[in-house]
């Protein structure tokens, strides 16, 4: 007989056996007690249970009371319809709420929900309507916290419609404008980090487009256009993922200009100055890659080009190295799903866009090819003519040169000079034909010896000795033919010959002649003059005779 304490826990199994005397015997096998762990007793809640518990904690008694209001019921019904994809039904309920309850507290939310329904529906027409609704919401509720969300959605509308860099870039430009507007108007919003990242991705697409165009111009050796495009990328999109490649391409364009200058037959001094201009610009582009993009993949290419130009390779500072490493580490590497998405979907590649740093909020003045061309011409003229020649002195007449000499020779008089006076000039139709020269007297300043007048600075009028007749028309040659003889009279055209009429007056044509019985006769058909299918000769059996 086995006795077990009341507080003990026994676990095991019982087995019934037969004893030698034939009576059944029960044997019990005991095992050590097993202690239950706390981990097994703990109940693991599912995600749905946790979500429901969080909802129950957030339940507000006022919200429970508001749920019974008719406007709240319309709003909740519209939200459920939007989640299920019944956008028309949702917009109808929301419009009913706006029209029926103008003082409802859900007016603003209903207005925003209508725009969200258009946005979630998608499509070109629906997104256009969504943009209009979001703009109206910002106009009516500019100070609401949801206004930043509405402006963010407007940028997302254009972001969703962005095409690849080699296609139409109008949507990318609009998306950039809307995201910049959101960052400038709502700098305190919680959506600012998301807007900055979207802006970086949009600028990645625009920078890729400019760099691709520059590379195309480089293959055509159009160096001014290549320089203009690469310089625009450098100035406008500093966080471009291929900025190192862009700067190397810019330096290569300037190096190509220097090679072209070396092939020209120019004065050696001017050629050396012009070569130095382009070599310095190429070296500056390569040096920027080495210093500011030391962690980029193409930094070795820039160092090799500097070494090829026999220039020292600069060493970046620790701050520059840290900034470059942080920028490159912020970029995300390609994953398998990214490559599959780019192959299937018609979307731009923004995987390598930076995820750190401040995007540019204003575009500087773009560099265009005509400006680069004018700069090239100015550099050429400056190299060929480093020192402009001095202007030639203005030629002076003898009288004008004599006046300063006379003033320096004679001391100035204290008496003011009398005003200039001219003598009377003889009339042109004077009776005498003898030539004469009239000198107008100019009163000279009184000299130290006396007040004698001088005639040395007058105007001489020369009269010719013989009177010449005044030509007609003021000496201008008449316009017209040299031969002024009268042209012969025009002959009268000969008259036309008299018209000959084959039918004599009073007679009747043969076709209209009447027979004796009063009937008109039909003219006989002449097969020699005319051909007609109605008057063919019947061939009979001859038409089937091949011979």
mmCIF file of C-alpha atoms in Angstrom, residues 114-272:
data_model
loop_
_atom_site.group_PDB
_atom_site.id
_atom_site.type_symbol
_atom_site.label_atom_id
_atom_site.label_comp_id
_atom_site.label_asym_id
_atom_site.label_seq_id
_atom_site.Cartn_x
_atom_site.Cartn_y
_atom_site.Cartn_z
ATOM 1 C CA UNK A 114 -13.025 63.797 -51.947
ATOM 2 C CA UNK A 115 -9.548 64.712 -53.199
ATOM 3 C CA UNK A 116 -8.147 61.476 -51.720
ATOM 4 C CA UNK A 117 -10.774 59.426 -53.561
ATOM 5 C CA UNK A 118 -9.719 60.956 -56.881
ATOM 6 C CA UNK A 119 -6.069 60.351 -56.012
ATOM 7 C CA UNK A 120 -6.639 56.699 -55.121
ATOM 8 C CA UNK A 121 -8.702 56.108 -58.255
ATOM 9 C CA UNK A 122 -5.706 56.973 -60.437
ATOM 10 C CA UNK A 123 -5.611 57.695 -64.144
ATOM 11 C CA UNK A 124 -4.784 60.903 -65.945
ATOM 12 C CA UNK A 125 -8.256 62.451 -65.661
ATOM 13 C CA UNK A 126 -8.705 61.412 -62.013
ATOM 14 C CA UNK A 127 -5.286 62.736 -60.983
ATOM 15 C CA UNK A 128 -6.004 66.042 -62.704
ATOM 16 C CA UNK A 129 -9.254 66.331 -60.750
ATOM 17 C CA UNK A 130 -7.429 65.373 -57.552
ATOM 18 C CA UNK A 131 -4.918 68.176 -58.070
ATOM 19 C CA UNK A 132 -7.759 70.671 -58.468
ATOM 20 C CA UNK A 133 -9.429 69.420 -55.279
ATOM 21 C CA UNK A 134 -6.194 69.606 -53.279
ATOM 22 C CA UNK A 135 -5.559 73.161 -54.483
ATOM 23 C CA UNK A 136 -9.071 74.151 -53.435
ATOM 24 C CA UNK A 137 -8.519 72.616 -50.014
ATOM 25 C CA UNK A 138 -5.294 74.617 -49.543
ATOM 26 C CA UNK A 139 -7.136 77.765 -50.605
ATOM 27 C CA UNK A 140 -10.036 77.264 -48.150
ATOM 28 C CA UNK A 141 -7.995 75.853 -45.244
ATOM 29 C CA UNK A 142 -4.450 77.275 -45.540
ATOM 30 C CA UNK A 143 -3.705 77.065 -41.794
ATOM 31 C CA UNK A 144 -4.999 73.546 -41.229
ATOM 32 C CA UNK A 145 -2.450 70.792 -40.504
ATOM 33 C CA UNK A 146 -3.879 68.838 -43.430
ATOM 34 C CA UNK A 147 -2.859 71.637 -45.840
ATOM 35 C CA UNK A 148 0.727 70.341 -45.824
ATOM 36 C CA UNK A 149 -0.580 66.876 -46.647
ATOM 37 C CA UNK A 150 -2.621 68.292 -49.527
ATOM 38 C CA UNK A 151 0.428 70.089 -50.951
ATOM 39 C CA UNK A 152 2.448 66.896 -50.571
ATOM 40 C CA UNK A 153 -0.210 65.005 -52.500
ATOM 41 C CA UNK A 154 -0.011 67.503 -55.356
ATOM 42 C CA UNK A 155 3.696 66.770 -55.689
ATOM 43 C CA UNK A 156 2.974 63.035 -55.510
ATOM 44 C CA UNK A 157 0.509 63.374 -58.394
ATOM 45 C CA UNK A 158 3.281 64.586 -60.704
ATOM 46 C CA UNK A 159 5.757 62.143 -59.167
ATOM 47 C CA UNK A 160 3.516 59.225 -60.133
ATOM 48 C CA UNK A 161 3.338 60.472 -63.719
ATOM 49 C CA UNK A 162 7.088 61.036 -64.125
ATOM 50 C CA UNK A 163 8.633 59.385 -67.148
ATOM 51 C CA UNK A 164 12.154 58.153 -67.806
ATOM 52 C CA UNK A 165 14.930 60.736 -68.272
ATOM 53 C CA UNK A 166 15.004 60.311 -72.060
ATOM 54 C CA UNK A 167 11.284 61.082 -72.362
ATOM 55 C CA UNK A 168 9.118 64.108 -71.607
ATOM 56 C CA UNK A 169 10.373 65.796 -68.436
ATOM 57 C CA UNK A 170 7.477 68.218 -67.898
ATOM 58 C CA UNK A 171 6.003 66.119 -65.057
ATOM 59 C CA UNK A 172 9.381 66.007 -63.302
ATOM 60 C CA UNK A 173 9.688 69.792 -63.488
ATOM 61 C CA UNK A 174 6.174 70.220 -62.034
ATOM 62 C CA UNK A 175 6.924 67.729 -59.259
ATOM 63 C CA UNK A 176 10.080 69.640 -58.349
ATOM 64 C CA UNK A 177 8.128 72.911 -58.162
ATOM 65 C CA UNK A 178 5.395 71.414 -55.955
ATOM 66 C CA UNK A 179 7.811 69.775 -53.508
ATOM 67 C CA UNK A 180 9.809 72.983 -53.220
ATOM 68 C CA UNK A 181 6.587 74.888 -52.565
ATOM 69 C CA UNK A 182 5.663 72.407 -49.845
ATOM 70 C CA UNK A 183 9.054 72.791 -48.114
ATOM 71 C CA UNK A 184 8.867 76.577 -48.282
ATOM 72 C CA UNK A 185 5.243 76.988 -47.144
ATOM 73 C CA UNK A 186 5.132 74.261 -44.475
ATOM 74 C CA UNK A 187 8.637 73.982 -42.959
ATOM 75 C CA UNK A 188 7.264 72.723 -39.613
ATOM 76 C CA UNK A 189 5.257 69.850 -41.034
ATOM 77 C CA UNK A 190 6.014 66.236 -40.154
ATOM 78 C CA UNK A 191 6.054 65.448 -43.904
ATOM 79 C CA UNK A 192 9.155 67.556 -44.523
ATOM 80 C CA UNK A 193 11.625 64.592 -44.498
ATOM 81 C CA UNK A 194 9.465 62.704 -46.970
ATOM 82 C CA UNK A 195 9.157 65.756 -49.211
ATOM 83 C CA UNK A 196 12.936 66.256 -49.180
ATOM 84 C CA UNK A 197 13.524 62.665 -50.216
ATOM 85 C CA UNK A 198 11.021 62.937 -53.057
ATOM 86 C CA UNK A 199 12.696 66.154 -54.170
ATOM 87 C CA UNK A 200 16.087 64.412 -54.231
ATOM 88 C CA UNK A 201 14.657 61.655 -56.406
ATOM 89 C CA UNK A 202 13.090 64.137 -58.814
ATOM 90 C CA UNK A 203 16.345 66.057 -59.115
ATOM 91 C CA UNK A 204 18.144 62.766 -59.758
ATOM 92 C CA UNK A 205 15.942 62.264 -62.829
ATOM 93 C CA UNK A 206 16.464 65.832 -64.088
ATOM 94 C CA UNK A 207 20.229 65.638 -63.567
ATOM 95 C CA UNK A 208 20.381 62.317 -65.418
ATOM 96 C CA UNK A 209 18.593 63.902 -68.356
ATOM 97 C CA UNK A 210 21.032 66.839 -68.540
ATOM 98 C CA UNK A 211 24.062 64.541 -68.235
ATOM 99 C CA UNK A 212 22.784 62.243 -70.992
ATOM 100 C CA UNK A 213 22.281 65.190 -73.340
ATOM 101 C CA UNK A 214 25.800 66.427 -72.573
ATOM 102 C CA UNK A 215 27.221 62.976 -73.329
ATOM 103 C CA UNK A 216 25.387 62.983 -76.669
ATOM 104 C CA UNK A 217 26.859 66.367 -77.602
ATOM 105 C CA UNK A 218 30.298 65.066 -76.615
ATOM 106 C CA UNK A 219 29.979 62.238 -79.152
ATOM 107 C CA UNK A 220 29.278 64.895 -81.811
ATOM 108 C CA UNK A 221 32.258 66.986 -80.593
ATOM 109 C CA UNK A 222 30.014 69.970 -79.929
ATOM 110 C CA UNK A 223 32.089 71.192 -77.009
ATOM 111 C CA UNK A 224 30.238 74.457 -76.173
ATOM 112 C CA UNK A 225 26.952 72.572 -75.817
ATOM 113 C CA UNK A 226 28.676 69.804 -73.829
ATOM 114 C CA UNK A 227 30.234 72.300 -71.431
ATOM 115 C CA UNK A 228 26.909 74.126 -71.001
ATOM 116 C CA UNK A 229 24.993 70.957 -70.057
ATOM 117 C CA UNK A 230 27.649 69.575 -67.704
ATOM 118 C CA UNK A 231 28.068 72.959 -65.991
ATOM 119 C CA UNK A 232 24.301 73.183 -65.455
ATOM 120 C CA UNK A 233 24.339 69.800 -63.690
ATOM 121 C CA UNK A 234 27.257 70.867 -61.479
ATOM 122 C CA UNK A 235 25.606 74.146 -60.470
ATOM 123 C CA UNK A 236 22.012 72.947 -60.044
ATOM 124 C CA UNK A 237 22.126 69.344 -58.756
ATOM 125 C CA UNK A 238 25.050 68.958 -56.308
ATOM 126 C CA UNK A 239 23.728 65.620 -54.929
ATOM 127 C CA UNK A 240 23.639 63.866 -58.305
ATOM 128 C CA UNK A 241 24.748 60.250 -58.002
ATOM 129 C CA UNK A 242 27.080 60.533 -61.020
ATOM 130 C CA UNK A 243 28.569 63.907 -60.155
ATOM 131 C CA UNK A 244 32.109 62.508 -60.374
ATOM 132 C CA UNK A 245 31.466 61.285 -63.916
ATOM 133 C CA UNK A 246 29.924 64.649 -64.788
ATOM 134 C CA UNK A 247 32.980 66.591 -63.586
ATOM 135 C CA UNK A 248 35.324 64.251 -65.451
ATOM 136 C CA UNK A 249 33.279 64.801 -68.615
ATOM 137 C CA UNK A 250 33.428 68.573 -68.091
ATOM 138 C CA UNK A 251 37.208 68.419 -67.749
ATOM 139 C CA UNK A 252 37.463 66.257 -70.857
ATOM 140 C CA UNK A 253 35.480 68.857 -72.829
ATOM 141 C CA UNK A 254 37.907 71.614 -71.827
ATOM 142 C CA UNK A 255 40.860 69.314 -72.621
ATOM 143 C CA UNK A 256 39.384 68.712 -76.085
ATOM 144 C CA UNK A 257 39.215 72.484 -76.610
ATOM 145 C CA UNK A 258 42.901 72.724 -75.652
ATOM 146 C CA UNK A 259 43.800 69.969 -78.142
ATOM 147 C CA UNK A 260 41.929 71.798 -80.871
ATOM 148 C CA UNK A 261 43.856 74.993 -80.119
ATOM 149 C CA UNK A 262 47.148 73.093 -80.438
ATOM 150 C CA UNK A 263 46.154 71.955 -83.931
ATOM 151 C CA UNK A 264 45.626 75.539 -85.167
ATOM 152 C CA UNK A 265 48.306 77.591 -86.889
ATOM 153 C CA UNK A 266 48.432 80.581 -84.578
ATOM 154 C CA UNK A 267 51.204 82.734 -83.137
ATOM 155 C CA UNK A 268 53.026 80.767 -80.505
ATOM 156 C CA UNK A 269 52.547 83.341 -77.752
ATOM 157 C CA UNK A 270 48.793 83.609 -78.281
ATOM 158 C CA UNK A 271 48.422 79.837 -78.678
ATOM 159 C CA UNK A 272 50.232 79.233 -75.379
#
